[in-house]
Amino acid sequence: MRQIFLLLLPFILASFPKDFKFGVSTAAFQIEGAWLDDDKGLSQWDNLAHLPNYTKDGRAPDIAADSYHLYPEDIRLMHNAGIKHYRMSISWPRIVPEGRKGSEINTKAIDVYRNMFIQLKNAGITPYVTLYHWDFPATLFLQGYYLADKYLVDNFLYYANASFFYFGDLVKNWYTFNEPWCMSVLNDFNERDSDLKPYNYTHNVLLAHAKTVELFRKEYNKDKKGSISIVINTDMYYPKNASNQTDKEAAERALDFQLGWFGDPIFLGHYPARMKQRLKNRLPEFTPEQAQLLKDSSDTFALNHYTSYLCTDPKTPAQKGYYRDRNVETSKHENWGITDMGWPIVPEGIHDLITHISQRYNLKEKKIPIMITENGMANKEPSEKEALNDQPRIDYLKSYLGQVEKAVDEGMNVQGYFLWSLLDNFEWREGFTKRFGIVRVEFTDTPTRTEKASYYLSLIHISEPTRPLYISYAVFCLKKKKKKK
């Protein structure tokens, strides 16, 4: 037991505040499966994932982790680890199968989600619910109604209103959109549209966010006990040569074109000056009324962060679109490790990004907290044996959490950290080839779940170090020791 205690010691001695919110994250489309159950409508990703060779392994998430049916098992896993905060998403086409304003609400899905929230409450777990995590209703998508469409605001507001109405007594913490940068940039744009669509997409999403926040605050949060935000994803960017002015400007430009593109309108009421200068009339403008509605429309700075890059001017600039406009070449330092996604491992990046965000938007003085809503790594785990001893993930989490802790010690108003992810899941175009979970999922017709080492180790940091968790980890270590013999 002494060896086990020494192994756990770095996690137990954390100096996070007692009310710091540690939790885990998932997303509906990536884990729910049940793609045709209970009158669910199709999403655009249901259609895309079934195209030949669209995903790396040729598989679609028809079943995935089957969390639509197995959510009691997911709740048990969280409860046993002492996890008290769970960020998840609900499915727009599951709740509003046709997607559009005025169409039928799916009461079967409402009942399932309500039961899920009730079970979370009974387990002492607080839900943080994302309304949109990329599963856009296929009925709208196929008719040409996507993010740039003028009806996006009305259709999304109808879905959001239904969600607040049916779940508001059980859910107090909401997020409107997850990672709008990915929604706007990582698309299969037709080349003739790529100079315009990313910026039109973002503009419409920001307006939909602002109107949704207005609805929530006026109609569903009169007691001000709830919160609503948008989830912004950004990497941290450094100059390739810290003494080179061109590289410094490239790093600043990269931050403007990712962080600032969304953070500036929401916390300052306008787009970054660099973007206005470079894009001119291709960047839409907010009316004074829209800018006023958008400014301070996020109760927290919800941040998804995984990696960092070095920046310089490109030797061969892109010919068209967002990457030409940004005009930055990124690379990694030779001493940085990488995850199975190929993303550099740079723990200090999360500290420096927290500091930059806090200063850029004056968050401490405004008393706006930062919530790390996603952070984690894909680890190469070709078999269950490699998965159960996922030491690289433990090292990653320890190093990144250490940097978050450093930011808190320096006075940054960071109030929460959500690990991505509770479960191995469908990783979009990567299919099921990349594993982010602290719980192993075997993606069969009847998915099974097995706790990895990171589930026991890292969650000492994420939960209270209770006696049952010590025992669970001790049993895990003993099983490993017997196998070696």
Coordinates of C-alpha atoms in Angstrom, one line a residue:
M1 CA 0.0 0.0 0.0
R2 CA 2.9 2.4 0.6
Q3 CA 3.9 2.2 -3.1
I4 CA 0.3 3.0 -4.1
F5 CA 0.3 6.0 -1.7
L6 CA 3.5 7.4 -3.1
L7 CA 2.1 7.0 -6.6
L8 CA -1.0 8.9 -5.7
L9 CA 0.8 11.6 -3.7
P10 CA 1.2 14.2 -6.5
F11 CA -2.5 14.1 -7.1
I12 CA -3.6 14.3 -3.5
L13 CA -1.4 17.3 -2.7
A14 CA -3.1 19.6 -5.2
S15 CA -3.9 23.0 -3.9
F16 CA -7.0 23.8 -6.0
P17 CA -9.7 25.6 -4.1
K18 CA -12.3 23.4 -2.4
D19 CA -15.1 24.7 -4.6
F20 CA -13.1 24.1 -7.9
K21 CA -15.2 22.1 -10.3
F22 CA -13.5 18.9 -11.6
G23 CA -15.5 16.9 -14.1
V24 CA -15.5 15.0 -17.4
S25 CA -17.0 15.8 -20.9
T26 CA -18.7 13.9 -23.7
A27 CA -20.9 14.7 -26.7
A28 CA -24.2 13.2 -27.8
F29 CA -23.3 12.3 -31.4
Q30 CA -19.9 10.8 -30.3
I31 CA -21.3 8.4 -27.7
E32 CA -25.1 8.0 -27.9
G33 CA -25.6 5.7 -30.9
A34 CA -29.3 4.8 -31.3
W35 CA -29.2 6.7 -34.5
L36 CA -32.7 5.7 -35.6
D37 CA -34.3 5.0 -32.1
D38 CA -37.3 6.8 -30.6
D39 CA -38.2 8.8 -33.8
K40 CA -34.8 10.6 -33.9
G41 CA -34.2 12.7 -37.0
L42 CA -31.0 12.3 -38.9
S43 CA -28.1 14.8 -38.5
Q44 CA -25.8 15.9 -41.2
W45 CA -23.1 13.7 -39.6
D46 CA -25.3 10.7 -39.8
N47 CA -25.4 11.2 -43.5
L48 CA -21.7 12.0 -43.8
A49 CA -20.5 9.1 -41.7
H50 CA -22.3 6.6 -44.0
L51 CA -20.6 7.8 -47.1
P52 CA -18.0 5.3 -48.4
N53 CA -14.6 5.9 -46.9
Y54 CA -15.6 9.2 -45.3
T55 CA -14.2 8.1 -41.9
K56 CA -10.8 6.6 -41.5
D57 CA -12.0 3.2 -40.5
G58 CA -15.2 3.3 -42.7
R59 CA -17.4 3.1 -39.7
A60 CA -20.4 5.2 -38.6
P61 CA -21.5 5.7 -35.0
D62 CA -24.9 3.9 -35.4
I63 CA -24.2 2.3 -32.0
A64 CA -21.0 4.0 -30.8
A65 CA -20.9 3.6 -27.0
D66 CA -24.7 3.2 -26.9
S67 CA -25.0 5.8 -24.2
Y68 CA -28.5 6.6 -25.2
H69 CA -29.4 3.3 -23.6
L70 CA -26.4 2.7 -21.3
Y71 CA -26.3 6.1 -19.7
P72 CA -27.0 4.5 -16.2
E73 CA -23.7 2.7 -16.6
D74 CA -21.9 6.0 -17.5
I75 CA -23.5 7.6 -14.4
R76 CA -22.3 4.7 -12.3
L77 CA -18.8 5.1 -13.5
M78 CA -18.8 8.8 -12.7
H79 CA -20.4 8.2 -9.3
N80 CA -17.9 5.5 -8.3
A81 CA -15.0 7.8 -9.1
G82 CA -16.5 10.7 -7.1
I83 CA -17.1 12.9 -10.2
K84 CA -19.6 15.6 -9.4
H85 CA -19.7 17.6 -12.6
Y86 CA -20.5 16.3 -16.1
R87 CA -20.5 18.3 -19.3
M88 CA -22.6 16.6 -22.0
S89 CA -24.6 17.6 -25.0
I90 CA -28.1 16.8 -26.2
S91 CA -29.1 16.2 -29.8
W92 CA -31.0 18.8 -31.8
P93 CA -32.4 16.3 -34.4
R94 CA -33.3 14.0 -31.6
I95 CA -35.4 16.6 -29.8
V96 CA -36.6 18.4 -33.0
P97 CA -36.4 15.7 -35.7
E98 CA -37.2 18.1 -38.6
G99 CA -35.0 20.8 -37.0
R100 CA -37.1 23.8 -38.0
K101 CA -39.2 26.3 -36.0
G102 CA -42.7 25.1 -35.4
S103 CA -42.1 21.4 -36.1
E104 CA -42.9 18.6 -33.8
I105 CA -41.0 18.1 -30.5
N106 CA -40.0 14.5 -29.9
T107 CA -41.4 13.6 -26.5
K108 CA -39.7 10.2 -26.5
A109 CA -36.3 11.9 -26.5
I110 CA -37.5 14.4 -23.9
D111 CA -38.4 11.5 -21.6
V112 CA -35.0 9.8 -22.0
Y113 CA -33.1 13.0 -21.4
R114 CA -35.2 13.9 -18.4
N115 CA -34.6 10.5 -16.9
M116 CA -30.9 10.9 -17.5
F117 CA -30.9 14.3 -15.7
I118 CA -32.9 12.8 -12.8
Q119 CA -30.4 9.9 -12.4
L120 CA -27.5 12.4 -12.5
K121 CA -29.2 14.4 -9.8
N122 CA -29.7 11.3 -7.7
A123 CA -26.1 10.4 -8.1
G124 CA -25.0 13.9 -6.9
I125 CA -23.7 14.9 -10.4
T126 CA -24.3 18.4 -11.8
P127 CA -25.0 18.4 -15.6
Y128 CA -23.5 21.1 -17.9
V129 CA -25.4 20.8 -21.1
T130 CA -24.3 21.9 -24.6
L131 CA -27.1 22.5 -27.0
Y132 CA -25.1 22.1 -30.2
H133 CA -22.1 19.8 -30.5
W134 CA -22.1 19.6 -34.4
D135 CA -25.1 17.3 -35.0
F136 CA -27.0 19.7 -37.3
P137 CA -30.5 18.4 -38.5
A138 CA -30.1 16.7 -41.9
T139 CA -33.5 17.9 -43.1
L140 CA -32.2 21.5 -42.9
F141 CA -28.8 20.7 -44.1
L142 CA -30.0 18.9 -47.3
Q143 CA -32.2 21.9 -48.2
G144 CA -29.2 24.2 -48.0
Y145 CA -30.1 25.6 -44.6
Y146 CA -26.8 25.4 -42.7
L147 CA -24.9 27.9 -40.6
A148 CA -25.0 30.8 -43.1
D149 CA -28.7 30.5 -43.6
K150 CA -30.9 33.4 -42.4
Y151 CA -33.2 31.0 -40.7
L152 CA -30.5 29.5 -38.4
V153 CA -31.3 31.9 -35.6
D154 CA -35.0 31.2 -35.6
N155 CA -34.6 27.4 -35.9
F156 CA -31.9 27.2 -33.2
L157 CA -33.9 29.4 -30.9
Y158 CA -36.9 27.1 -31.3
Y159 CA -34.8 24.1 -30.3
A160 CA -33.1 26.0 -27.4
N161 CA -36.5 27.2 -26.1
A162 CA -37.8 23.6 -26.0
S163 CA -34.7 22.5 -24.2
F164 CA -34.9 25.2 -21.6
F165 CA -38.7 24.5 -21.1
Y166 CA -38.4 20.7 -20.7
F167 CA -35.1 20.5 -18.8
G168 CA -34.8 23.8 -17.0
D169 CA -35.9 22.4 -13.7
L170 CA -33.0 19.9 -13.8
V171 CA -30.3 21.7 -15.8
K172 CA -29.0 25.1 -14.7
N173 CA -25.7 25.3 -16.6
W174 CA -25.9 25.7 -20.4
Y175 CA -23.6 26.1 -23.4
T176 CA -25.0 27.2 -26.7
F177 CA -22.4 26.1 -29.3
N178 CA -19.3 24.0 -29.0
E179 CA -16.2 25.1 -30.9
P180 CA -17.6 27.4 -33.5
W181 CA -14.1 27.8 -35.0
C182 CA -14.3 24.1 -36.0
M183 CA -17.8 24.6 -37.3
S184 CA -16.7 27.5 -39.5
V185 CA -13.2 26.4 -40.7
L186 CA -13.1 22.6 -40.7
N187 CA -15.7 22.2 -43.5
D188 CA -15.5 20.8 -47.0
F189 CA -16.0 24.2 -48.6
N190 CA -16.5 24.5 -52.3
E191 CA -13.4 26.5 -53.3
R192 CA -15.5 29.4 -54.7
D193 CA -17.1 29.8 -51.3
S194 CA -14.1 29.6 -49.0
D195 CA -13.3 33.3 -49.0
L196 CA -16.8 34.1 -47.5
K197 CA -18.5 31.1 -45.9
P198 CA -16.2 30.8 -42.8
Y199 CA -16.9 34.4 -41.8
N200 CA -20.6 34.2 -42.6
Y201 CA -20.9 31.0 -40.6
T202 CA -19.3 32.5 -37.6
H203 CA -21.4 35.7 -37.8
N204 CA -24.6 33.8 -37.9
V205 CA -23.6 31.4 -35.1
L206 CA -22.7 34.4 -32.9
L207 CA -26.0 36.0 -33.6
A208 CA -27.8 32.8 -32.7
H209 CA -25.8 32.5 -29.6
A210 CA -26.7 36.1 -28.5
K211 CA -30.4 35.6 -29.1
T212 CA -30.4 32.3 -27.2
V213 CA -28.7 34.0 -24.3
E214 CA -31.2 36.8 -24.3
L215 CA -34.0 34.2 -24.2
F216 CA -32.5 32.3 -21.4
R217 CA -31.8 35.3 -19.3
K218 CA -35.2 36.9 -19.8
E219 CA -37.4 33.8 -19.6
Y220 CA -35.6 31.0 -17.8
N221 CA -33.0 32.5 -15.4
K222 CA -35.0 35.2 -13.6
D223 CA -33.6 33.9 -10.3
K224 CA -30.0 34.2 -11.8
K225 CA -29.1 30.8 -10.4
G226 CA -28.2 29.4 -13.8
S227 CA -25.5 30.2 -16.3
I228 CA -25.1 30.2 -20.1
S229 CA -22.0 30.5 -22.2
I230 CA -20.5 29.6 -25.6
V231 CA -17.5 27.1 -25.8
I232 CA -14.5 28.6 -27.6
N233 CA -11.7 26.4 -28.7
T234 CA -8.2 27.8 -29.3
D235 CA -4.6 26.6 -29.4
M236 CA -1.8 28.7 -27.9
Y237 CA 0.6 30.2 -30.4
Y238 CA 4.2 31.3 -29.9
P239 CA 6.6 33.0 -32.2
K240 CA 9.0 30.5 -33.7
N241 CA 11.8 32.8 -33.0
A242 CA 11.0 34.8 -29.8
S243 CA 13.3 37.7 -30.9
N244 CA 11.9 37.9 -34.4
Q245 CA 9.2 40.6 -34.9
T246 CA 7.7 38.9 -37.9
D247 CA 7.2 35.7 -35.9
K248 CA 5.8 37.6 -33.0
E249 CA 3.2 39.2 -35.4
A250 CA 2.4 35.8 -36.9
A251 CA 1.7 34.4 -33.4
E252 CA -0.5 37.4 -32.6
R253 CA -2.3 37.0 -35.9
A254 CA -3.0 33.3 -35.3
L255 CA -4.5 34.1 -31.9
D256 CA -6.7 36.8 -33.5
F257 CA -7.9 34.4 -36.2
Q258 CA -8.9 31.8 -33.7
L259 CA -9.4 33.1 -30.1
G260 CA -10.2 36.7 -31.0
W261 CA -12.5 35.8 -33.8
F262 CA -15.0 34.6 -31.2
G263 CA -13.8 36.0 -27.9
D264 CA -13.6 39.6 -29.0
P265 CA -17.2 39.9 -30.2
I266 CA -18.5 38.2 -27.1
F267 CA -16.5 40.0 -24.5
L268 CA -15.6 43.3 -26.3
G269 CA -18.5 43.6 -28.8
H270 CA -16.5 43.6 -32.1
Y271 CA -14.2 41.6 -34.3
P272 CA -10.4 41.9 -33.9
A273 CA -8.8 44.9 -35.7
R274 CA -6.4 42.7 -37.6
M275 CA -9.2 40.7 -39.0
K276 CA -11.1 43.8 -40.1
Q277 CA -8.0 45.2 -41.7
R278 CA -7.2 42.0 -43.6
L279 CA -10.7 40.9 -44.6
K280 CA -12.2 44.3 -45.3
N281 CA -15.8 43.9 -46.6
R282 CA -15.6 40.1 -46.5
L283 CA -16.0 40.3 -42.7
P284 CA -19.7 40.9 -41.9
E285 CA -20.5 43.8 -39.6
F286 CA -22.7 43.8 -36.5
T287 CA -25.4 46.5 -36.2
P288 CA -25.1 48.5 -33.0
E289 CA -28.0 46.6 -31.6
Q290 CA -26.4 43.2 -32.4
A291 CA -23.1 44.3 -30.9
Q292 CA -24.8 45.4 -27.7
L293 CA -26.7 42.1 -27.5
L294 CA -23.5 40.1 -28.2
K295 CA -21.2 41.9 -25.7
D296 CA -21.0 40.1 -22.4
S297 CA -23.3 37.3 -23.6
S298 CA -21.2 34.6 -21.9
D299 CA -21.4 34.1 -18.1
T300 CA -18.1 32.2 -18.2
F301 CA -15.1 31.9 -20.6
A302 CA -15.6 28.3 -21.6
L303 CA -12.3 27.1 -23.1
N304 CA -11.5 24.0 -25.0
H305 CA -7.7 23.6 -25.3
Y306 CA -5.5 20.7 -26.3
T307 CA -2.2 21.9 -27.9
S308 CA 0.1 24.8 -28.9
Y309 CA 2.2 25.7 -32.0
L310 CA 5.1 27.8 -33.1
C311 CA 4.4 30.5 -35.7
T312 CA 6.1 32.2 -38.6
D313 CA 5.1 33.6 -42.0
P314 CA 4.6 30.9 -44.6
K315 CA 7.2 30.4 -47.3
T316 CA 4.4 29.6 -49.7
P317 CA 1.1 31.3 -48.7
A318 CA -2.2 29.6 -49.2
Q319 CA -4.0 30.7 -52.4
K320 CA -7.5 31.1 -51.0
G321 CA -9.7 31.2 -48.0
Y322 CA -9.2 31.3 -44.2
Y323 CA -5.6 30.0 -44.2
R324 CA -4.6 32.6 -46.8
D325 CA -6.2 35.3 -44.7
R326 CA -4.5 34.2 -41.5
N327 CA -1.2 33.7 -43.3
V328 CA 0.6 31.7 -40.6
E329 CA 2.8 28.7 -40.9
T330 CA 2.7 26.5 -37.7
S331 CA 5.2 23.9 -36.5
K332 CA 6.2 22.1 -33.3
H333 CA 9.4 22.4 -31.3
E334 CA 11.7 19.4 -31.6
N335 CA 11.5 18.7 -27.9
W336 CA 7.7 18.6 -27.7
G337 CA 6.0 15.2 -27.6
I338 CA 2.8 14.5 -29.6
T339 CA -0.5 12.7 -29.0
D340 CA -2.0 10.0 -31.2
M341 CA -3.8 12.9 -33.0
G342 CA -0.4 14.3 -33.9
W343 CA -1.0 17.3 -31.6
P344 CA 2.0 18.7 -29.7
I345 CA 2.1 18.2 -26.0
V346 CA 2.8 21.7 -24.5
P347 CA 1.6 21.9 -20.9
E348 CA 2.7 25.5 -20.4
G349 CA 0.5 26.4 -23.3
I350 CA -2.7 26.1 -21.1
H351 CA -1.2 28.3 -18.4
D352 CA 0.0 31.0 -20.9
L353 CA -3.4 30.9 -22.7
I354 CA -5.3 31.3 -19.4
T355 CA -3.2 34.3 -18.6
H356 CA -3.6 35.8 -22.1
I357 CA -7.4 35.4 -22.0
S358 CA -7.7 36.8 -18.5
Q359 CA -5.7 39.9 -19.5
R360 CA -7.2 40.4 -23.0
Y361 CA -10.8 40.4 -21.7
N362 CA -10.2 41.8 -18.2
L363 CA -11.9 38.7 -16.8
K364 CA -10.7 39.0 -13.2
E365 CA -12.0 42.6 -12.8
K366 CA -15.2 41.6 -14.5
K367 CA -15.5 38.6 -12.2
I368 CA -16.0 36.3 -15.2
P369 CA -14.7 32.8 -14.4
I370 CA -12.7 30.7 -16.9
M371 CA -13.9 27.1 -17.2
I372 CA -11.7 24.6 -19.0
T373 CA -14.5 22.7 -20.7
E374 CA -12.2 20.2 -22.6
N375 CA -8.7 19.1 -22.2
G376 CA -7.2 15.6 -22.8
M377 CA -5.3 13.4 -25.2
A378 CA -5.7 10.6 -27.7
N379 CA -3.4 7.8 -26.7
K380 CA -2.4 5.0 -29.0
E381 CA -4.3 2.0 -27.6
P382 CA -4.6 -0.8 -30.2
S383 CA -5.7 -3.4 -27.7
E384 CA -7.3 -3.5 -24.2
K385 CA -3.9 -4.4 -22.7
E386 CA -2.3 -1.1 -23.9
A387 CA -5.4 0.8 -23.0
L388 CA -5.7 -0.3 -19.4
N389 CA -2.1 1.0 -18.6
D390 CA -2.4 4.4 -20.3
Q391 CA 0.5 6.1 -18.6
P392 CA 1.0 8.7 -21.4
R393 CA -2.5 10.0 -20.6
I394 CA -1.7 10.1 -16.9
D395 CA 1.5 12.1 -17.6
Y396 CA -0.4 14.4 -19.9
L397 CA -3.2 15.1 -17.4
K398 CA -0.7 15.6 -14.5
S399 CA 1.4 18.1 -16.5
Y400 CA -1.6 20.1 -17.8
L401 CA -3.4 20.1 -14.5
G402 CA -0.2 21.3 -12.9
Q403 CA -0.2 24.3 -15.2
V404 CA -3.9 25.1 -14.5
E405 CA -3.1 24.9 -10.8
K406 CA -0.2 27.4 -11.4
A407 CA -2.6 29.8 -13.1
V408 CA -5.0 29.5 -10.1
D409 CA -2.1 30.2 -7.7
E410 CA -1.2 33.3 -9.7
G411 CA -4.7 34.7 -9.2
M412 CA -6.4 33.7 -12.5
N413 CA -10.1 33.1 -12.0
V414 CA -10.2 29.5 -13.2
Q415 CA -13.1 27.8 -11.5
G416 CA -13.4 24.4 -13.3
Y417 CA -11.7 21.7 -15.4
F418 CA -13.5 19.1 -17.5
L419 CA -11.4 16.2 -18.9
W420 CA -12.1 15.0 -22.4
S421 CA -13.3 12.4 -22.2
L422 CA -15.1 10.0 -19.9
L423 CA -15.4 7.4 -22.7
D424 CA -13.7 6.4 -25.9
N425 CA -15.9 7.7 -28.6
F426 CA -16.5 8.4 -32.3
E427 CA -13.8 10.9 -33.3
W428 CA -15.5 12.4 -36.4
R429 CA -13.5 11.7 -39.6
E430 CA -11.1 9.6 -37.6
G431 CA -13.9 7.2 -36.9
F432 CA -13.2 4.9 -33.9
T433 CA -9.4 5.0 -34.5
K434 CA -8.5 7.6 -31.8
R435 CA -9.2 7.0 -28.1
F436 CA -9.6 9.9 -25.7
G437 CA -11.4 8.1 -22.9
I438 CA -10.4 7.3 -19.4
V439 CA -12.8 4.4 -19.8
R440 CA -12.1 1.8 -22.6
V441 CA -15.1 1.1 -24.9
E442 CA -15.2 -1.9 -27.1
F443 CA -17.2 -0.8 -30.1
T444 CA -19.3 -3.9 -30.8
D445 CA -23.1 -4.4 -31.2
T446 CA -23.1 -4.6 -27.4
P447 CA -20.4 -2.1 -26.3
T448 CA -18.6 -2.8 -23.0
R449 CA -16.8 -0.4 -20.7
T450 CA -13.5 -1.0 -18.8
E451 CA -11.8 1.5 -16.5
K452 CA -8.3 2.5 -17.6
A453 CA -5.5 3.4 -15.2
S454 CA -6.2 7.0 -15.8
Y455 CA -9.7 6.5 -14.5
Y456 CA -8.3 5.5 -11.1
L457 CA -5.2 7.7 -11.0
S458 CA -6.2 11.0 -12.6
L459 CA -9.6 11.1 -10.9
I460 CA -7.9 11.1 -7.5
H461 CA -7.2 14.7 -8.6
I462 CA -10.6 15.2 -10.1
S463 CA -12.6 13.8 -7.2
E464 CA -12.3 13.7 -3.4
P465 CA -9.7 11.0 -2.4
T466 CA -12.3 8.8 -0.8
R467 CA -11.5 5.4 0.7
P468 CA -13.5 3.4 -2.0
L469 CA -11.3 4.9 -4.7
Y470 CA -8.1 4.0 -2.9
I471 CA -9.4 0.4 -2.7
S472 CA -10.4 0.4 -6.4
Y473 CA -6.9 1.5 -7.4
A474 CA -5.3 -1.0 -5.1
V475 CA -7.3 -3.8 -6.6
F476 CA -6.3 -2.6 -10.1
C477 CA -2.6 -2.6 -9.1
L478 CA -2.8 -6.1 -7.6
K479 CA -4.5 -7.5 -10.8
K480 CA -1.6 -6.0 -12.9
K481 CA 1.0 -7.5 -10.5
K482 CA -0.6 -11.0 -10.8
K483 CA -0.7 -10.8 -14.6
K484 CA 3.0 -10.0 -14.7
K485 CA 3.8 -13.1 -12.6

